[in-house]
Amino acid sequence: SGVDVSALAQNLVDAERAPQENAIKAKITKNESRISGYSALSFVLDGVKTALTALKDQNSFSSLVANNTNTSAFSVTAAATAVEGSHSVNVLQLAKAQRTVTEGLASPTASLNGGKAITFSLTVGGTSSDIKLPDGYDTPQNVVDFINTAKKGVTAKLVNTGDGSSTPYQIVLSGPTGSAGAFSLSMDYGTGSGSPGVSFASNNPNNQSASDAKIKVDGVTYTRTSNTVNDVVAGVTFNLKATTSTAASIDLTRDTTAIKDKLNTLVQSFNDAMSMLNVVSDPKSTVDTYGATLVGDSTVRMVKQQLRSMFSNVSS
């Protein structure tokens, strides 16, 4: 008959498939649009959640700024428990750890006692203990290692002063900060020669005596073992750095900048969310991607209602 049966069959199939295919494509397009709308809502609602979460920090409502007239002598930090007010501060003395330095030694491995045992008697804060170095362990490095291993409250290190002499090495002993950390050390050389031994000169310029910190606040003098003082003014921590010749003053004032910024962010996040809710539900919206994607969607109405309730009801 000359009829193209194959083409005719294909045309009939295409004609029957077209309405169904178009319907499916329309559903796909609609669902993709709804997904875009829901994604937009999720984004702006996350912004609201973040802004609300930021307001759960008590420090946002009670933070203080400490204005200090002598920052070179001490620094001040105020916690949420601090209260507004002014205070007079005088740093009378800094807390220091005792530092005792030996006289010069020839090398880290030189024998100090002819290879024989040495016993150190160490007293820290009134408590005495012995540190024993056995035969063959009488070098400056051995002394440092055994003192540190004993963990009696005093630490040791071996330094090279580089002073050009034949005895450039020194053992530096350091105790805990504060007068209670003062220590003393004596040696028993036993059957050894005690030569050259370990000697401490009281007039060594590198020595330092242990001392407590003393700070006068509002006319009252406080003595502490550390240069970090946090129990003199409620909620306030002083970090002492140098003594003062005259009284400094600190003013604790309320800092409202942080809470203002967080409240403004919250308001903006609410407005952004409401704006997006209107865009996705407005059938006349011309906004690309999101506009009119959730027209008549009950979720939009529910979210609007809940969002308004969150901002108008009493907060927990």
PDB file of C-alpha atoms in Angstrom:
ATOM      1  CA  SER A   1       0.000   0.000   0.000  1.00  0.00           C
ATOM      2  CA  GLY A   2       3.050   2.259   0.312  1.00  0.00           C
ATOM      3  CA  VAL A   3       2.197   3.171   3.911  1.00  0.00           C
ATOM      4  CA  ASP A   4       5.210   3.566   6.292  1.00  0.00           C
ATOM      5  CA  VAL A   5       3.884   1.187   8.919  1.00  0.00           C
ATOM      6  CA  SER A   6       6.888   1.693  11.210  1.00  0.00           C
ATOM      7  CA  ALA A   7       6.527   5.486  11.240  1.00  0.00           C
ATOM      8  CA  LEU A   8       2.764   5.209  11.690  1.00  0.00           C
ATOM      9  CA  ALA A   9       3.196   2.915  14.666  1.00  0.00           C
ATOM     10  CA  GLN A  10       5.763   5.258  16.226  1.00  0.00           C
ATOM     11  CA  ASN A  11       3.472   8.270  15.749  1.00  0.00           C
ATOM     12  CA  LEU A  12       0.592   6.427  17.413  1.00  0.00           C
ATOM     13  CA  VAL A  13       2.804   5.451  20.349  1.00  0.00           C
ATOM     14  CA  ASP A  14       4.125   9.023  20.684  1.00  0.00           C
ATOM     15  CA  ALA A  15       0.626  10.450  20.563  1.00  0.00           C
ATOM     16  CA  GLU A  16      -0.507   8.106  23.324  1.00  0.00           C
ATOM     17  CA  ARG A  17       2.579   8.712  25.454  1.00  0.00           C
ATOM     18  CA  ALA A  18       2.714  12.505  25.193  1.00  0.00           C
ATOM     19  CA  PRO A  19      -0.115  13.385  27.632  1.00  0.00           C
ATOM     20  CA  GLN A  20       1.185  10.962  30.247  1.00  0.00           C
ATOM     21  CA  GLU A  21       4.766  12.124  29.806  1.00  0.00           C
ATOM     22  CA  ASN A  22       3.731  15.761  30.090  1.00  0.00           C
ATOM     23  CA  ALA A  23       1.775  15.008  33.246  1.00  0.00           C
ATOM     24  CA  ILE A  24       4.761  13.261  34.793  1.00  0.00           C
ATOM     25  CA  LYS A  25       7.097  16.091  33.814  1.00  0.00           C
ATOM     26  CA  ALA A  26       4.685  18.602  35.292  1.00  0.00           C
ATOM     27  CA  LYS A  27       4.682  16.672  38.569  1.00  0.00           C
ATOM     28  CA  ILE A  28       8.486  16.518  38.540  1.00  0.00           C
ATOM     29  CA  THR A  29       8.722  20.248  37.925  1.00  0.00           C
ATOM     30  CA  LYS A  30       6.185  20.984  40.670  1.00  0.00           C
ATOM     31  CA  ASN A  31       7.981  18.752  43.172  1.00  0.00           C
ATOM     32  CA  GLU A  32      11.343  20.236  42.287  1.00  0.00           C
ATOM     33  CA  SER A  33       9.854  23.672  42.899  1.00  0.00           C
ATOM     34  CA  ARG A  34       8.459  22.523  46.250  1.00  0.00           C
ATOM     35  CA  ILE A  35      11.880  21.169  47.195  1.00  0.00           C
ATOM     36  CA  SER A  36      13.380  24.566  46.363  1.00  0.00           C
ATOM     37  CA  GLY A  37      10.732  26.252  48.511  1.00  0.00           C
ATOM     38  CA  TYR A  38      11.320  23.931  51.446  1.00  0.00           C
ATOM     39  CA  SER A  39      15.097  24.437  51.119  1.00  0.00           C
ATOM     40  CA  ALA A  40      14.614  28.194  51.267  1.00  0.00           C
ATOM     41  CA  LEU A  41      12.443  27.856  54.394  1.00  0.00           C
ATOM     42  CA  SER A  42      14.947  25.521  56.026  1.00  0.00           C
ATOM     43  CA  PHE A  43      17.731  28.038  55.424  1.00  0.00           C
ATOM     44  CA  VAL A  44      15.940  31.035  56.962  1.00  0.00           C
ATOM     45  CA  LEU A  45      14.586  28.987  59.885  1.00  0.00           C
ATOM     46  CA  ASP A  46      18.111  27.804  60.661  1.00  0.00           C
ATOM     47  CA  GLY A  47      18.996  31.471  60.920  1.00  0.00           C
ATOM     48  CA  VAL A  48      16.237  31.959  63.497  1.00  0.00           C
ATOM     49  CA  LYS A  49      17.426  28.927  65.447  1.00  0.00           C
ATOM     50  CA  THR A  50      21.019  30.189  65.480  1.00  0.00           C
ATOM     51  CA  ALA A  51      19.917  33.642  66.660  1.00  0.00           C
ATOM     52  CA  LEU A  52      17.779  32.185  69.465  1.00  0.00           C
ATOM     53  CA  THR A  53      20.525  29.801  70.565  1.00  0.00           C
ATOM     54  CA  ALA A  54      22.944  32.713  70.906  1.00  0.00           C
ATOM     55  CA  LEU A  55      20.646  34.268  73.506  1.00  0.00           C
ATOM     56  CA  LYS A  56      20.897  31.235  75.791  1.00  0.00           C
ATOM     57  CA  ASP A  57      24.341  32.379  77.021  1.00  0.00           C
ATOM     58  CA  GLN A  58      24.011  34.171  80.370  1.00  0.00           C
ATOM     59  CA  ASN A  59      27.185  36.113  79.682  1.00  0.00           C
ATOM     60  CA  SER A  60      25.402  37.984  76.917  1.00  0.00           C
ATOM     61  CA  PHE A  61      23.158  39.631  79.514  1.00  0.00           C
ATOM     62  CA  SER A  62      25.618  40.125  82.337  1.00  0.00           C
ATOM     63  CA  SER A  63      29.036  40.714  80.783  1.00  0.00           C
ATOM     64  CA  LEU A  64      31.114  43.551  82.188  1.00  0.00           C
ATOM     65  CA  VAL A  65      33.927  45.649  80.773  1.00  0.00           C
ATOM     66  CA  ALA A  66      36.839  46.325  83.137  1.00  0.00           C
ATOM     67  CA  ASN A  67      38.515  49.683  82.550  1.00  0.00           C
ATOM     68  CA  ASN A  68      41.977  49.604  84.134  1.00  0.00           C
ATOM     69  CA  THR A  69      44.177  52.704  84.582  1.00  0.00           C
ATOM     70  CA  ASN A  70      47.407  50.694  84.942  1.00  0.00           C
ATOM     71  CA  THR A  71      47.445  47.811  82.469  1.00  0.00           C
ATOM     72  CA  SER A  72      51.229  47.469  82.731  1.00  0.00           C
ATOM     73  CA  ALA A  73      50.979  46.452  86.410  1.00  0.00           C
ATOM     74  CA  PHE A  74      48.030  44.066  86.193  1.00  0.00           C
ATOM     75  CA  SER A  75      45.261  42.900  83.910  1.00  0.00           C
ATOM     76  CA  VAL A  76      41.631  42.406  84.895  1.00  0.00           C
ATOM     77  CA  THR A  77      38.973  40.010  83.612  1.00  0.00           C
ATOM     78  CA  ALA A  78      35.369  40.076  84.786  1.00  0.00           C
ATOM     79  CA  ALA A  79      33.107  37.018  84.782  1.00  0.00           C
ATOM     80  CA  ALA A  80      29.313  36.937  84.595  1.00  0.00           C
ATOM     81  CA  THR A  81      29.110  36.889  88.404  1.00  0.00           C
ATOM     82  CA  ALA A  82      30.891  40.246  88.769  1.00  0.00           C
ATOM     83  CA  VAL A  83      28.926  43.361  89.648  1.00  0.00           C
ATOM     84  CA  GLU A  84      29.277  46.934  88.461  1.00  0.00           C
ATOM     85  CA  GLY A  85      31.426  49.269  90.541  1.00  0.00           C
ATOM     86  CA  SER A  86      34.819  50.918  91.000  1.00  0.00           C
ATOM     87  CA  HIS A  87      37.792  49.636  92.981  1.00  0.00           C
ATOM     88  CA  SER A  88      41.175  51.012  94.043  1.00  0.00           C
ATOM     89  CA  VAL A  89      44.066  48.588  93.430  1.00  0.00           C
ATOM     90  CA  ASN A  90      47.692  48.683  94.563  1.00  0.00           C
ATOM     91  CA  VAL A  91      50.145  45.873  93.722  1.00  0.00           C
ATOM     92  CA  LEU A  92      52.563  45.813  96.639  1.00  0.00           C
ATOM     93  CA  GLN A  93      54.525  42.640  95.842  1.00  0.00           C
ATOM     94  CA  LEU A  94      54.648  39.915  93.223  1.00  0.00           C
ATOM     95  CA  ALA A  95      54.645  36.207  93.974  1.00  0.00           C
ATOM     96  CA  LYS A  96      57.968  34.622  93.055  1.00  0.00           C
ATOM     97  CA  ALA A  97      59.461  31.156  93.131  1.00  0.00           C
ATOM     98  CA  GLN A  98      62.801  30.510  94.778  1.00  0.00           C
ATOM     99  CA  ARG A  99      65.611  30.100  92.292  1.00  0.00           C
ATOM    100  CA  THR A 100      68.996  28.775  93.404  1.00  0.00           C
ATOM    101  CA  VAL A 101      71.939  28.520  91.019  1.00  0.00           C
ATOM    102  CA  THR A 102      75.151  26.521  91.479  1.00  0.00           C
ATOM    103  CA  GLU A 103      78.636  27.758  90.877  1.00  0.00           C
ATOM    104  CA  GLY A 104      80.233  26.923  87.507  1.00  0.00           C
ATOM    105  CA  LEU A 105      80.796  23.321  86.398  1.00  0.00           C
ATOM    106  CA  ALA A 106      83.140  22.018  83.720  1.00  0.00           C
ATOM    107  CA  SER A 107      80.778  19.826  81.668  1.00  0.00           C
ATOM    108  CA  PRO A 108      77.480  17.911  81.871  1.00  0.00           C
ATOM    109  CA  THR A 109      79.379  14.610  82.187  1.00  0.00           C
ATOM    110  CA  ALA A 110      82.182  15.584  84.576  1.00  0.00           C
ATOM    111  CA  SER A 111      82.370  13.550  87.789  1.00  0.00           C
ATOM    112  CA  LEU A 112      81.427  15.563  90.880  1.00  0.00           C
ATOM    113  CA  ASN A 113      82.320  12.997  93.553  1.00  0.00           C
ATOM    114  CA  GLY A 114      84.949  10.664  92.122  1.00  0.00           C
ATOM    115  CA  GLY A 115      82.259   8.362  90.771  1.00  0.00           C
ATOM    116  CA  LYS A 116      80.818   7.677  94.211  1.00  0.00           C
ATOM    117  CA  ALA A 117      77.232   7.991  95.420  1.00  0.00           C
ATOM    118  CA  ILE A 118      75.755  11.332  96.492  1.00  0.00           C
ATOM    119  CA  THR A 119      72.740  11.904  98.733  1.00  0.00           C
ATOM    120  CA  PHE A 120      70.823  15.180  98.492  1.00  0.00           C
ATOM    121  CA  SER A 121      68.709  16.252 101.452  1.00  0.00           C
ATOM    122  CA  LEU A 122      65.921  18.441 100.060  1.00  0.00           C
ATOM    123  CA  THR A 123      63.528  20.419 102.270  1.00  0.00           C
ATOM    124  CA  VAL A 124      60.515  22.090 100.642  1.00  0.00           C
ATOM    125  CA  GLY A 125      57.991  23.933 102.753  1.00  0.00           C
ATOM    126  CA  GLY A 126      59.175  22.198 105.909  1.00  0.00           C
ATOM    127  CA  THR A 127      59.042  18.691 104.414  1.00  0.00           C
ATOM    128  CA  SER A 128      62.372  16.901 104.016  1.00  0.00           C
ATOM    129  CA  SER A 129      63.284  14.012 101.742  1.00  0.00           C
ATOM    130  CA  ASP A 130      66.434  12.382 100.452  1.00  0.00           C
ATOM    131  CA  ILE A 131      67.414  11.979  96.802  1.00  0.00           C
ATOM    132  CA  LYS A 132      70.094   9.327  96.327  1.00  0.00           C
ATOM    133  CA  LEU A 133      72.424   9.107  93.356  1.00  0.00           C
ATOM    134  CA  PRO A 134      74.167   5.670  93.249  1.00  0.00           C
ATOM    135  CA  ASP A 135      77.795   5.023  92.361  1.00  0.00           C
ATOM    136  CA  GLY A 136      78.603   6.086  88.834  1.00  0.00           C
ATOM    137  CA  TYR A 137      75.817   8.661  88.693  1.00  0.00           C
ATOM    138  CA  ASP A 138      77.546  11.751  90.018  1.00  0.00           C
ATOM    139  CA  THR A 139      77.587  14.047  86.966  1.00  0.00           C
ATOM    140  CA  PRO A 140      75.748  17.406  86.715  1.00  0.00           C
ATOM    141  CA  GLN A 141      73.298  15.840  84.246  1.00  0.00           C
ATOM    142  CA  ASN A 142      72.681  12.977  86.698  1.00  0.00           C
ATOM    143  CA  VAL A 143      71.937  15.503  89.444  1.00  0.00           C
ATOM    144  CA  VAL A 144      69.365  17.248  87.256  1.00  0.00           C
ATOM    145  CA  ASP A 145      67.752  13.989  86.131  1.00  0.00           C
ATOM    146  CA  PHE A 146      67.439  12.489  89.624  1.00  0.00           C
ATOM    147  CA  ILE A 147      66.003  15.697  91.142  1.00  0.00           C
ATOM    148  CA  ASN A 148      63.362  15.931  88.397  1.00  0.00           C
ATOM    149  CA  THR A 149      62.533  12.234  88.612  1.00  0.00           C
ATOM    150  CA  ALA A 150      62.027  12.487  92.392  1.00  0.00           C
ATOM    151  CA  LYS A 151      59.215  15.058  91.899  1.00  0.00           C
ATOM    152  CA  LYS A 152      59.625  16.626  95.317  1.00  0.00           C
ATOM    153  CA  GLY A 153      58.403  20.059  94.279  1.00  0.00           C
ATOM    154  CA  VAL A 154      61.725  21.366  92.978  1.00  0.00           C
ATOM    155  CA  THR A 155      62.716  21.226  89.326  1.00  0.00           C
ATOM    156  CA  ALA A 156      66.246  21.381  87.954  1.00  0.00           C
ATOM    157  CA  LYS A 157      67.843  22.251  84.635  1.00  0.00           C
ATOM    158  CA  LEU A 158      71.420  22.384  83.375  1.00  0.00           C
ATOM    159  CA  VAL A 159      72.353  25.525  81.452  1.00  0.00           C
ATOM    160  CA  ASN A 160      75.413  26.577  79.494  1.00  0.00           C
ATOM    161  CA  THR A 161      76.106  30.229  80.268  1.00  0.00           C
ATOM    162  CA  GLY A 162      78.597  30.555  77.421  1.00  0.00           C
ATOM    163  CA  ASP A 163      80.686  32.910  79.557  1.00  0.00           C
ATOM    164  CA  GLY A 164      83.947  31.707  77.998  1.00  0.00           C
ATOM    165  CA  SER A 165      85.280  30.250  81.253  1.00  0.00           C
ATOM    166  CA  SER A 166      86.393  26.670  81.891  1.00  0.00           C
ATOM    167  CA  THR A 167      83.253  26.128  83.984  1.00  0.00           C
ATOM    168  CA  PRO A 168      80.371  27.506  81.910  1.00  0.00           C
ATOM    169  CA  TYR A 169      77.693  25.076  83.141  1.00  0.00           C
ATOM    170  CA  GLN A 170      75.309  25.761  86.030  1.00  0.00           C
ATOM    171  CA  ILE A 171      72.484  23.813  87.655  1.00  0.00           C
ATOM    172  CA  VAL A 172      69.382  25.967  88.176  1.00  0.00           C
ATOM    173  CA  LEU A 173      66.890  24.830  90.832  1.00  0.00           C
ATOM    174  CA  SER A 174      63.344  26.281  90.930  1.00  0.00           C
ATOM    175  CA  GLY A 175      60.671  25.787  93.579  1.00  0.00           C
ATOM    176  CA  PRO A 176      56.912  26.423  93.697  1.00  0.00           C
ATOM    177  CA  THR A 177      55.648  30.011  93.532  1.00  0.00           C
ATOM    178  CA  GLY A 178      55.041  31.679  96.891  1.00  0.00           C
ATOM    179  CA  SER A 179      56.885  31.837 100.193  1.00  0.00           C
ATOM    180  CA  ALA A 180      55.619  28.387 101.169  1.00  0.00           C
ATOM    181  CA  GLY A 181      57.652  26.981  98.288  1.00  0.00           C
ATOM    182  CA  ALA A 182      61.011  28.031  99.766  1.00  0.00           C
ATOM    183  CA  PHE A 183      63.492  25.151  99.802  1.00  0.00           C
ATOM    184  CA  SER A 184      66.965  24.208 100.974  1.00  0.00           C
ATOM    185  CA  LEU A 185      69.392  21.587  99.712  1.00  0.00           C
ATOM    186  CA  SER A 186      72.377  19.931 101.354  1.00  0.00           C
ATOM    187  CA  MET A 187      74.731  17.198 100.088  1.00  0.00           C
ATOM    188  CA  ASP A 188      76.270  14.121 101.648  1.00  0.00           C
ATOM    189  CA  TYR A 189      79.202  12.881  99.540  1.00  0.00           C
ATOM    190  CA  GLY A 190      79.576   9.633 101.497  1.00  0.00           C
ATOM    191  CA  THR A 191      82.844   7.850 100.631  1.00  0.00           C
ATOM    192  CA  GLY A 192      83.489  10.094  97.630  1.00  0.00           C
ATOM    193  CA  SER A 193      85.938  12.929  97.274  1.00  0.00           C
ATOM    194  CA  GLY A 194      83.313  15.670  97.223  1.00  0.00           C
ATOM    195  CA  SER A 195      85.400  17.329  94.538  1.00  0.00           C
ATOM    196  CA  PRO A 196      84.495  19.511  92.791  1.00  0.00           C
ATOM    197  CA  GLY A 197      81.071  18.770  94.321  1.00  0.00           C
ATOM    198  CA  VAL A 198      78.021  21.007  94.015  1.00  0.00           C
ATOM    199  CA  SER A 199      78.263  24.422  95.640  1.00  0.00           C
ATOM    200  CA  PHE A 200      75.698  27.197  95.998  1.00  0.00           C
ATOM    201  CA  ALA A 201      76.860  30.750  96.656  1.00  0.00           C
ATOM    202  CA  SER A 202      74.347  32.817  98.598  1.00  0.00           C
ATOM    203  CA  ASN A 203      75.457  35.968  96.762  1.00  0.00           C
ATOM    204  CA  ASN A 204      74.941  34.526  93.282  1.00  0.00           C
ATOM    205  CA  PRO A 205      73.180  37.336  91.357  1.00  0.00           C
ATOM    206  CA  ASN A 206      70.949  34.792  89.624  1.00  0.00           C
ATOM    207  CA  ASN A 207      69.424  33.589  92.895  1.00  0.00           C
ATOM    208  CA  GLN A 208      65.897  34.617  93.786  1.00  0.00           C
ATOM    209  CA  SER A 209      63.986  34.319  97.033  1.00  0.00           C
ATOM    210  CA  ALA A 210      60.446  32.926  97.219  1.00  0.00           C
ATOM    211  CA  SER A 211      57.756  35.469  98.005  1.00  0.00           C
ATOM    212  CA  ASP A 212      53.979  35.837  98.097  1.00  0.00           C
ATOM    213  CA  ALA A 213      51.912  38.287  96.120  1.00  0.00           C
ATOM    214  CA  LYS A 214      50.458  41.233  98.025  1.00  0.00           C
ATOM    215  CA  ILE A 215      47.648  43.304  96.603  1.00  0.00           C
ATOM    216  CA  LYS A 216      45.718  46.101  98.291  1.00  0.00           C
ATOM    217  CA  VAL A 217      42.131  46.456  97.094  1.00  0.00           C
ATOM    218  CA  ASP A 218      39.907  49.191  98.487  1.00  0.00           C
ATOM    219  CA  GLY A 219      42.255  49.684 101.437  1.00  0.00           C
ATOM    220  CA  VAL A 220      42.554  46.004 102.416  1.00  0.00           C
ATOM    221  CA  THR A 221      45.825  44.114 101.814  1.00  0.00           C
ATOM    222  CA  TYR A 222      45.597  40.496 100.644  1.00  0.00           C
ATOM    223  CA  THR A 223      48.443  37.967 100.547  1.00  0.00           C
ATOM    224  CA  ARG A 224      48.299  35.156  97.966  1.00  0.00           C
ATOM    225  CA  THR A 225      50.753  32.518  96.754  1.00  0.00           C
ATOM    226  CA  SER A 226      50.072  33.231  93.085  1.00  0.00           C
ATOM    227  CA  ASN A 227      50.052  36.277  90.830  1.00  0.00           C
ATOM    228  CA  THR A 228      46.605  35.222  89.641  1.00  0.00           C
ATOM    229  CA  VAL A 229      44.181  36.530  92.260  1.00  0.00           C
ATOM    230  CA  ASN A 230      40.503  35.655  91.795  1.00  0.00           C
ATOM    231  CA  ASP A 231      39.016  35.677  95.297  1.00  0.00           C
ATOM    232  CA  VAL A 232      39.336  39.327  96.317  1.00  0.00           C
ATOM    233  CA  VAL A 233      36.574  40.937  94.250  1.00  0.00           C
ATOM    234  CA  ALA A 234      33.646  38.673  93.371  1.00  0.00           C
ATOM    235  CA  GLY A 235      33.796  37.533  89.752  1.00  0.00           C
ATOM    236  CA  VAL A 236      37.010  39.458  89.053  1.00  0.00           C
ATOM    237  CA  THR A 237      40.447  37.972  88.311  1.00  0.00           C
ATOM    238  CA  PHE A 238      43.628  40.015  88.662  1.00  0.00           C
ATOM    239  CA  ASN A 239      46.795  38.906  86.849  1.00  0.00           C
ATOM    240  CA  LEU A 240      49.669  40.739  88.530  1.00  0.00           C
ATOM    241  CA  LYS A 241      52.650  41.774  86.405  1.00  0.00           C
ATOM    242  CA  ALA A 242      54.466  44.563  88.276  1.00  0.00           C
ATOM    243  CA  THR A 243      54.281  46.545  91.506  1.00  0.00           C
ATOM    244  CA  THR A 244      52.655  49.979  91.570  1.00  0.00           C
ATOM    245  CA  SER A 245      53.850  53.174  93.218  1.00  0.00           C
ATOM    246  CA  THR A 246      50.365  54.657  93.395  1.00  0.00           C
ATOM    247  CA  ALA A 247      46.916  53.130  93.458  1.00  0.00           C
ATOM    248  CA  ALA A 248      45.283  52.279  90.148  1.00  0.00           C
ATOM    249  CA  SER A 249      41.542  52.146  89.623  1.00  0.00           C
ATOM    250  CA  ILE A 250      39.284  49.720  87.810  1.00  0.00           C
ATOM    251  CA  ASP A 251      35.750  50.498  86.717  1.00  0.00           C
ATOM    252  CA  LEU A 252      33.412  47.605  86.022  1.00  0.00           C
ATOM    253  CA  THR A 253      30.660  48.716  83.657  1.00  0.00           C
ATOM    254  CA  ARG A 254      27.918  46.774  81.943  1.00  0.00           C
ATOM    255  CA  ASP A 255      28.665  45.900  78.317  1.00  0.00           C
ATOM    256  CA  THR A 256      25.430  45.968  76.322  1.00  0.00           C
ATOM    257  CA  THR A 257      27.040  45.796  72.892  1.00  0.00           C
ATOM    258  CA  ALA A 258      26.965  42.019  72.628  1.00  0.00           C
ATOM    259  CA  ILE A 259      23.331  41.643  73.661  1.00  0.00           C
ATOM    260  CA  LYS A 260      22.253  44.482  71.340  1.00  0.00           C
ATOM    261  CA  ASP A 261      23.953  42.803  68.415  1.00  0.00           C
ATOM    262  CA  LYS A 262      22.361  39.454  69.210  1.00  0.00           C
ATOM    263  CA  LEU A 263      18.885  40.964  69.560  1.00  0.00           C
ATOM    264  CA  ASN A 264      19.270  42.817  66.273  1.00  0.00           C
ATOM    265  CA  THR A 265      20.343  39.560  64.631  1.00  0.00           C
ATOM    266  CA  LEU A 266      17.265  37.842  66.068  1.00  0.00           C
ATOM    267  CA  VAL A 267      14.940  40.528  64.717  1.00  0.00           C
ATOM    268  CA  GLN A 268      16.570  40.337  61.303  1.00  0.00           C
ATOM    269  CA  SER A 269      16.291  36.544  61.233  1.00  0.00           C
ATOM    270  CA  PHE A 270      12.575  36.748  62.057  1.00  0.00           C
ATOM    271  CA  ASN A 271      11.982  39.295  59.308  1.00  0.00           C
ATOM    272  CA  ASP A 272      13.945  37.213  56.807  1.00  0.00           C
ATOM    273  CA  ALA A 273      11.910  34.123  57.689  1.00  0.00           C
ATOM    274  CA  MET A 274       8.572  35.930  57.381  1.00  0.00           C
ATOM    275  CA  SER A 275       9.642  37.460  54.089  1.00  0.00           C
ATOM    276  CA  MET A 276      10.577  34.063  52.682  1.00  0.00           C
ATOM    277  CA  LEU A 277       7.310  32.528  53.912  1.00  0.00           C
ATOM    278  CA  ASN A 278       5.428  35.207  52.003  1.00  0.00           C
ATOM    279  CA  VAL A 279       7.517  34.729  48.857  1.00  0.00           C
ATOM    280  CA  VAL A 280       6.991  30.966  48.619  1.00  0.00           C
ATOM    281  CA  SER A 281       3.241  31.181  49.322  1.00  0.00           C
ATOM    282  CA  ASP A 282       2.375  34.174  47.124  1.00  0.00           C
ATOM    283  CA  PRO A 283       0.909  32.990  43.787  1.00  0.00           C
ATOM    284  CA  LYS A 284       1.866  36.309  42.208  1.00  0.00           C
ATOM    285  CA  SER A 285       5.496  36.207  43.354  1.00  0.00           C
ATOM    286  CA  THR A 286       8.052  36.723  40.583  1.00  0.00           C
ATOM    287  CA  VAL A 287      11.079  35.800  42.679  1.00  0.00           C
ATOM    288  CA  ASP A 288      13.270  33.327  40.817  1.00  0.00           C
ATOM    289  CA  THR A 289      13.659  29.759  42.112  1.00  0.00           C
ATOM    290  CA  TYR A 290      11.603  30.191  45.326  1.00  0.00           C
ATOM    291  CA  GLY A 291       8.676  32.401  44.364  1.00  0.00           C
ATOM    292  CA  ALA A 292       5.200  30.785  44.428  1.00  0.00           C
ATOM    293  CA  THR A 293       6.687  27.334  45.069  1.00  0.00           C
ATOM    294  CA  LEU A 294       4.493  26.499  48.102  1.00  0.00           C
ATOM    295  CA  VAL A 295       1.182  28.183  47.241  1.00  0.00           C
ATOM    296  CA  GLY A 296      -1.616  26.733  49.377  1.00  0.00           C
ATOM    297  CA  ASP A 297       0.826  24.548  51.327  1.00  0.00           C
ATOM    298  CA  SER A 298      -0.394  23.935  54.885  1.00  0.00           C
ATOM    299  CA  THR A 299       3.193  23.734  56.113  1.00  0.00           C
ATOM    300  CA  VAL A 300       3.705  27.405  55.356  1.00  0.00           C
ATOM    301  CA  ARG A 301       0.661  28.407  57.413  1.00  0.00           C
ATOM    302  CA  MET A 302       1.752  26.196  60.303  1.00  0.00           C
ATOM    303  CA  VAL A 303       5.316  27.571  60.315  1.00  0.00           C
ATOM    304  CA  LYS A 304       4.037  31.164  60.238  1.00  0.00           C
ATOM    305  CA  GLN A 305       1.788  30.519  63.216  1.00  0.00           C
ATOM    306  CA  GLN A 306       4.476  28.753  65.245  1.00  0.00           C
ATOM    307  CA  LEU A 307       7.066  31.394  64.447  1.00  0.00           C
ATOM    308  CA  ARG A 308       4.791  34.207  65.605  1.00  0.00           C
ATOM    309  CA  SER A 309       3.997  32.278  68.798  1.00  0.00           C
ATOM    310  CA  MET A 310       7.695  31.810  69.567  1.00  0.00           C
ATOM    311  CA  PHE A 311       8.283  35.552  69.416  1.00  0.00           C
ATOM    312  CA  SER A 312       5.111  36.724  71.142  1.00  0.00           C
ATOM    313  CA  ASN A 313       4.777  34.191  73.957  1.00  0.00           C
ATOM    314  CA  VAL A 314       6.644  34.387  77.264  1.00  0.00           C
ATOM    315  CA  SER A 315      10.117  32.851  77.008  1.00  0.00           C
ATOM    316  CA  SER A 316      11.185  30.022  79.303  1.00  0.00           C
TER     317      SER A 316
END
